[in-house]
Amino acid sequence: MPTLILVRHGRSTANTEGLLAGWTPGVALDERGAAQAAALPGRLAELPISEVVTSPLQRCQETIRPLLDARPGLTAHTDERIGECHYGDWSGRKLAELKDEPLMEVVQAHPSAAAFPGGESMRAMQTRAAEAVREWNARVERDHGADAVYLMCSHGDIIKSLVADALGLHLDLFQRISVEPCSITVIRYTRLRPFLVRLGDTGDFASLAPREEPPTGDATVGGGAGAP
C-alpha cells in the first residue's frame, strides 16, 4: 500500500494572532509561513510524489502552491474530509479566552467526548479524515502501484488524529502528539498495519529551545504556531 506524506500548512495569520481559525475564511499564511511553503519543494525534491490532496482552506492551498509550481505535472485534488475540525462557535476566538471554557478541559483530557457548540465532535473529525486516507490509499495504489508516494496538506488536529489512528492510539491520547506548521509526517501503510516513519519533522530544532514562558502542559487546539 502507498506511503502518505502529511504536511501541515505553514504558519498562518491566525497562528500568530493566537486565534482558533477553524473554517474561518481569509486565513492566509504569514510571512514565515510563506517562506516555509517556498522551502517545501526542496525538502521533498527526492520523492516521486504521485498525487497531491489538500484541504480546501486557503492556508493549505497557499502552502502547496510552490510544490505544484515546481512540479507542473502534479495537480491538487481538494478533499473537504481533511479540512480543519469544524469548531463551530469557537471559530475565530482567541485561544487565551477559550482556555477558561469548561469544554476545554474535555478537549484536553477526554477529546473523544468533546463536541464543539455549533460544530462537530472530535470523533467525527477523526473518522472523516481516516476514511479519506483509506479511500485515497486504495485510489493511489490502483492508479500508481503499491509503492507509490502521495501527499496530503492538512491541519494540526487532523494530522494528529491520523497519527493516533495509525498507531492504534485511542483518540483520548492524541493531544500527546505535536505537529508544527509546515512539518512533515509520514505514514507507510501495509496490508496488515501502518508504520509511522516521520512525525512532525521540520528540520529545525529552534522550537526545542527553552521559552521565556514555560509550557502549560496543555495541547494547543488547532496545532499552535511552532517555533518563534
mmCIF file of C-alpha atoms in Angstrom:
data_model
loop_
_atom_site.group_PDB
_atom_site.id
_atom_site.type_symbol
_atom_site.label_atom_id
_atom_site.label_comp_id
_atom_site.label_asym_id
_atom_site.label_seq_id
_atom_site.Cartn_x
_atom_site.Cartn_y
_atom_site.Cartn_z
ATOM 1 C CA MET A 1 0.000 0.000 0.000
ATOM 2 C CA PRO A 2 1.130 3.605 -0.523
ATOM 3 C CA THR A 3 3.228 5.881 1.640
ATOM 4 C CA LEU A 4 1.420 9.017 2.795
ATOM 5 C CA ILE A 5 3.223 12.318 3.377
ATOM 6 C CA LEU A 6 1.188 14.573 5.654
ATOM 7 C CA VAL A 7 2.134 18.259 5.525
ATOM 8 C CA ARG A 8 0.643 20.673 7.991
ATOM 9 C CA HIS A 9 0.047 24.087 6.433
ATOM 10 C CA GLY A 10 2.651 26.802 7.027
ATOM 11 C CA ARG A 11 2.298 29.288 9.843
ATOM 12 C CA SER A 12 -0.830 31.364 9.373
ATOM 13 C CA THR A 13 -2.011 34.781 10.464
ATOM 14 C CA ALA A 14 -4.360 33.051 12.912
ATOM 15 C CA ASN A 15 -1.438 31.133 14.447
ATOM 16 C CA THR A 16 0.494 34.325 15.147
ATOM 17 C CA GLU A 17 -2.598 36.140 16.452
ATOM 18 C CA GLY A 18 -3.497 33.272 18.778
ATOM 19 C CA LEU A 19 -6.840 32.611 17.103
ATOM 20 C CA LEU A 20 -8.614 29.307 16.611
ATOM 21 C CA ALA A 21 -9.193 29.657 12.878
ATOM 22 C CA GLY A 22 -11.271 26.599 12.062
ATOM 23 C CA TRP A 23 -13.073 27.204 8.761
ATOM 24 C CA THR A 24 -12.976 30.999 9.059
ATOM 25 C CA PRO A 25 -12.415 32.315 5.506
ATOM 26 C CA GLY A 26 -9.473 34.506 4.560
ATOM 27 C CA VAL A 27 -6.888 32.975 6.925
ATOM 28 C CA ALA A 28 -3.656 33.179 4.927
ATOM 29 C CA LEU A 29 -0.038 32.272 5.537
ATOM 30 C CA ASP A 30 2.004 34.933 7.306
ATOM 31 C CA GLU A 31 5.490 35.896 6.109
ATOM 32 C CA ARG A 32 7.158 32.998 7.887
ATOM 33 C CA GLY A 33 4.509 30.589 6.625
ATOM 34 C CA ALA A 34 5.083 31.722 3.040
ATOM 35 C CA ALA A 35 8.811 31.089 3.477
ATOM 36 C CA GLN A 36 8.081 27.632 4.887
ATOM 37 C CA ALA A 37 5.913 26.862 1.867
ATOM 38 C CA ALA A 38 8.595 28.121 -0.510
ATOM 39 C CA ALA A 39 11.097 25.702 1.058
ATOM 40 C CA LEU A 40 8.789 22.698 0.728
ATOM 41 C CA PRO A 41 9.731 21.744 -2.886
ATOM 42 C CA GLY A 42 13.391 21.475 -1.891
ATOM 43 C CA ARG A 43 12.627 19.382 1.173
ATOM 44 C CA LEU A 44 10.609 16.941 -0.951
ATOM 45 C CA ALA A 45 12.825 17.039 -4.040
ATOM 46 C CA GLU A 46 13.945 13.398 -3.819
ATOM 47 C CA LEU A 47 10.426 11.983 -3.545
ATOM 48 C CA PRO A 48 8.412 10.761 -6.544
ATOM 49 C CA ILE A 49 5.067 12.184 -5.468
ATOM 50 C CA SER A 50 2.236 10.678 -7.500
ATOM 51 C CA GLU A 51 -0.765 12.624 -6.181
ATOM 52 C CA VAL A 52 -1.421 15.721 -4.062
ATOM 53 C CA VAL A 53 -4.562 16.072 -1.950
ATOM 54 C CA THR A 54 -5.308 19.214 0.013
ATOM 55 C CA SER A 55 -7.766 20.744 2.431
ATOM 56 C CA PRO A 56 -9.915 23.383 0.735
ATOM 57 C CA LEU A 57 -8.840 26.071 3.195
ATOM 58 C CA GLN A 58 -6.702 28.955 1.959
ATOM 59 C CA ARG A 59 -3.723 28.341 4.224
ATOM 60 C CA CYS A 60 -3.330 24.799 2.852
ATOM 61 C CA GLN A 61 -3.839 25.890 -0.741
ATOM 62 C CA GLU A 62 -1.107 28.518 -0.292
ATOM 63 C CA THR A 63 1.229 26.017 1.350
ATOM 64 C CA ILE A 64 1.031 23.564 -1.532
ATOM 65 C CA ARG A 65 1.246 26.131 -4.345
ATOM 66 C CA PRO A 66 5.095 26.298 -4.546
ATOM 67 C CA LEU A 67 5.274 22.496 -4.796
ATOM 68 C CA LEU A 68 2.720 22.459 -7.622
ATOM 69 C CA ASP A 69 4.591 25.254 -9.390
ATOM 70 C CA ALA A 70 7.827 23.266 -9.128
ATOM 71 C CA ARG A 71 6.160 20.120 -10.490
ATOM 72 C CA PRO A 72 3.900 21.134 -13.382
ATOM 73 C CA GLY A 73 2.778 17.546 -13.872
ATOM 74 C CA LEU A 74 1.071 17.484 -10.470
ATOM 75 C CA THR A 75 -2.423 18.777 -9.807
ATOM 76 C CA ALA A 76 -4.028 19.129 -6.401
ATOM 77 C CA HIS A 77 -7.236 17.304 -5.527
ATOM 78 C CA THR A 78 -9.318 19.088 -2.893
ATOM 79 C CA ASP A 79 -10.965 16.923 -0.242
ATOM 80 C CA GLU A 80 -13.120 18.539 2.444
ATOM 81 C CA ARG A 81 -12.717 15.495 4.674
ATOM 82 C CA ILE A 82 -9.149 16.564 5.503
ATOM 83 C CA GLY A 83 -10.232 20.142 6.180
ATOM 84 C CA GLU A 84 -9.869 21.572 9.664
ATOM 85 C CA CYS A 85 -12.111 20.495 12.508
ATOM 86 C CA HIS A 86 -15.401 22.407 12.485
ATOM 87 C CA TYR A 87 -15.000 24.326 15.740
ATOM 88 C CA GLY A 88 -18.399 25.980 15.381
ATOM 89 C CA ASP A 89 -18.954 28.843 17.811
ATOM 90 C CA TRP A 90 -15.315 28.650 18.884
ATOM 91 C CA SER A 91 -14.052 29.563 15.417
ATOM 92 C CA GLY A 92 -12.234 32.879 15.229
ATOM 93 C CA ARG A 93 -11.968 33.243 19.013
ATOM 94 C CA LYS A 94 -8.787 33.854 20.975
ATOM 95 C CA LEU A 95 -7.241 30.680 22.382
ATOM 96 C CA ALA A 96 -6.396 32.638 25.541
ATOM 97 C CA GLU A 97 -10.134 33.183 26.108
ATOM 98 C CA LEU A 98 -11.105 29.617 25.285
ATOM 99 C CA LYS A 99 -8.799 28.100 27.900
ATOM 100 C CA ASP A 100 -11.312 29.056 30.613
ATOM 101 C CA GLU A 101 -14.238 27.357 28.865
ATOM 102 C CA PRO A 102 -15.330 24.160 30.694
ATOM 103 C CA LEU A 103 -15.252 22.308 27.374
ATOM 104 C CA MET A 104 -11.522 22.986 27.003
ATOM 105 C CA GLU A 105 -10.760 20.614 29.871
ATOM 106 C CA VAL A 106 -12.653 17.908 27.987
ATOM 107 C CA VAL A 107 -10.828 18.746 24.749
ATOM 108 C CA GLN A 108 -7.523 18.320 26.571
ATOM 109 C CA ALA A 109 -8.217 15.243 28.700
ATOM 110 C CA HIS A 110 -11.109 13.389 27.033
ATOM 111 C CA PRO A 111 -11.294 14.567 23.391
ATOM 112 C CA SER A 112 -13.365 11.580 22.299
ATOM 113 C CA ALA A 113 -16.214 13.132 24.330
ATOM 114 C CA ALA A 114 -15.675 16.678 23.011
ATOM 115 C CA ALA A 115 -18.171 18.242 20.612
ATOM 116 C CA PHE A 116 -17.857 21.910 19.709
ATOM 117 C CA PRO A 117 -21.012 24.062 20.056
ATOM 118 C CA GLY A 118 -22.382 24.654 16.587
ATOM 119 C CA GLY A 119 -19.589 22.464 15.140
ATOM 120 C CA GLU A 120 -18.571 18.805 15.107
ATOM 121 C CA SER A 121 -17.200 16.302 17.544
ATOM 122 C CA MET A 122 -13.548 15.339 17.566
ATOM 123 C CA ARG A 123 -14.609 11.729 16.956
ATOM 124 C CA ALA A 124 -16.349 12.798 13.749
ATOM 125 C CA MET A 125 -13.274 14.764 12.706
ATOM 126 C CA GLN A 126 -11.022 11.724 13.081
ATOM 127 C CA THR A 127 -13.485 9.394 11.372
ATOM 128 C CA ARG A 128 -13.879 11.507 8.240
ATOM 129 C CA ALA A 129 -10.129 12.069 7.929
ATOM 130 C CA ALA A 130 -9.307 8.375 8.368
ATOM 131 C CA GLU A 131 -11.944 7.411 5.825
ATOM 132 C CA ALA A 132 -10.452 9.881 3.357
ATOM 133 C CA VAL A 133 -6.975 8.389 3.815
ATOM 134 C CA ARG A 134 -8.206 4.847 3.322
ATOM 135 C CA GLU A 135 -10.050 5.792 0.147
ATOM 136 C CA TRP A 136 -7.042 7.687 -1.217
ATOM 137 C CA ASN A 137 -4.744 4.781 -0.329
ATOM 138 C CA ALA A 138 -6.867 2.492 -2.499
ATOM 139 C CA ARG A 139 -7.083 5.012 -5.327
ATOM 140 C CA VAL A 140 -3.360 5.772 -5.358
ATOM 141 C CA GLU A 141 -2.435 2.087 -5.245
ATOM 142 C CA ARG A 142 -4.833 1.355 -8.097
ATOM 143 C CA ASP A 143 -3.527 4.191 -10.283
ATOM 144 C CA HIS A 144 0.180 4.268 -9.352
ATOM 145 C CA GLY A 145 1.083 0.959 -7.732
ATOM 146 C CA ALA A 146 1.653 -0.344 -4.222
ATOM 147 C CA ASP A 147 4.937 1.544 -3.729
ATOM 148 C CA ALA A 148 3.526 4.947 -4.664
ATOM 149 C CA VAL A 149 4.065 8.052 -2.528
ATOM 150 C CA TYR A 150 1.381 10.718 -2.231
ATOM 151 C CA LEU A 151 0.914 13.886 -0.208
ATOM 152 C CA MET A 152 -1.878 15.444 1.813
ATOM 153 C CA CYS A 153 -1.759 19.039 3.058
ATOM 154 C CA SER A 154 -3.952 19.407 6.116
ATOM 155 C CA HIS A 155 -4.210 20.796 9.657
ATOM 156 C CA GLY A 156 -2.740 20.113 13.073
ATOM 157 C CA ASP A 157 -5.653 18.336 14.743
ATOM 158 C CA ILE A 158 -6.406 16.332 11.588
ATOM 159 C CA ILE A 159 -2.806 15.115 11.296
ATOM 160 C CA LYS A 160 -2.595 14.300 15.000
ATOM 161 C CA SER A 161 -5.790 12.257 14.755
ATOM 162 C CA LEU A 162 -4.419 10.348 11.742
ATOM 163 C CA VAL A 163 -1.203 9.578 13.616
ATOM 164 C CA ALA A 164 -3.244 8.277 16.542
ATOM 165 C CA ASP A 165 -5.265 6.127 14.140
ATOM 166 C CA ALA A 166 -2.090 4.742 12.540
ATOM 167 C CA LEU A 167 -0.566 3.894 15.930
ATOM 168 C CA GLY A 168 -3.741 2.320 17.278
ATOM 169 C CA LEU A 169 -3.974 5.011 19.969
ATOM 170 C CA HIS A 170 -7.306 5.970 21.445
ATOM 171 C CA LEU A 171 -8.351 9.482 20.431
ATOM 172 C CA ASP A 172 -8.108 10.470 24.100
ATOM 173 C CA LEU A 173 -4.311 10.214 23.743
ATOM 174 C CA PHE A 174 -3.953 12.284 20.589
ATOM 175 C CA GLN A 175 -3.210 15.520 22.480
ATOM 176 C CA ARG A 176 0.161 13.979 23.366
ATOM 177 C CA ILE A 177 1.181 14.359 19.709
ATOM 178 C CA SER A 178 2.641 17.609 18.341
ATOM 179 C CA VAL A 179 2.995 18.747 14.714
ATOM 180 C CA GLU A 180 4.359 22.216 13.944
ATOM 181 C CA PRO A 181 3.499 24.397 10.947
ATOM 182 C CA CYS A 182 4.817 23.006 7.657
ATOM 183 C CA SER A 183 6.078 19.895 9.416
ATOM 184 C CA ILE A 184 6.189 16.592 7.566
ATOM 185 C CA THR A 185 4.677 13.420 8.995
ATOM 186 C CA VAL A 186 4.967 10.156 7.058
ATOM 187 C CA ILE A 187 2.861 7.025 7.417
ATOM 188 C CA ARG A 188 3.635 3.917 5.393
ATOM 189 C CA TYR A 189 0.563 1.735 5.027
ATOM 190 C CA THR A 190 0.758 -2.030 4.543
ATOM 191 C CA ARG A 191 -1.877 -4.743 4.259
ATOM 192 C CA LEU A 192 -1.700 -5.570 7.975
ATOM 193 C CA ARG A 193 -0.626 -2.363 9.718
ATOM 194 C CA PRO A 194 0.608 1.206 9.209
ATOM 195 C CA PHE A 195 4.102 2.341 10.195
ATOM 196 C CA LEU A 196 4.825 5.849 11.465
ATOM 197 C CA VAL A 197 8.045 6.779 9.640
ATOM 198 C CA ARG A 198 8.329 10.501 10.459
ATOM 199 C CA LEU A 199 6.488 12.685 12.952
ATOM 200 C CA GLY A 200 6.352 16.471 12.801
ATOM 201 C CA ASP A 201 9.695 16.807 11.008
ATOM 202 C CA THR A 202 10.620 20.415 10.246
ATOM 203 C CA GLY A 203 14.403 20.034 10.087
ATOM 204 C CA ASP A 204 14.538 22.946 12.528
ATOM 205 C CA PHE A 205 15.299 22.419 16.212
ATOM 206 C CA ALA A 206 14.681 26.015 17.309
ATOM 207 C CA SER A 207 11.339 25.090 18.802
ATOM 208 C CA LEU A 208 13.115 22.806 21.298
ATOM 209 C CA ALA A 209 14.973 25.704 22.907
ATOM 210 C CA PRO A 210 13.672 26.875 26.311
ATOM 211 C CA ARG A 211 10.993 29.549 26.095
ATOM 212 C CA GLU A 212 10.646 32.664 28.226
ATOM 213 C CA GLU A 213 7.211 31.416 29.246
ATOM 214 C CA PRO A 214 7.262 27.743 30.287
ATOM 215 C CA PRO A 215 4.731 25.471 28.559
ATOM 216 C CA THR A 216 1.426 24.965 30.370
ATOM 217 C CA GLY A 217 1.136 21.243 29.685
ATOM 218 C CA ASP A 218 -1.998 21.737 27.578
ATOM 219 C CA ALA A 219 -2.059 20.975 23.860
ATOM 220 C CA THR A 220 -2.761 23.923 21.569
ATOM 221 C CA VAL A 221 -6.113 23.300 19.902
ATOM 222 C CA GLY A 222 -5.630 23.605 16.161
ATOM 223 C CA GLY A 223 -1.890 22.960 16.372
ATOM 224 C CA GLY A 224 -0.086 26.099 17.524
ATOM 225 C CA ALA A 225 2.335 28.472 15.816
ATOM 226 C CA GLY A 226 5.554 26.467 16.133
ATOM 227 C CA ALA A 227 8.986 27.970 16.728
ATOM 228 C CA PRO A 228 9.035 31.717 17.480
#
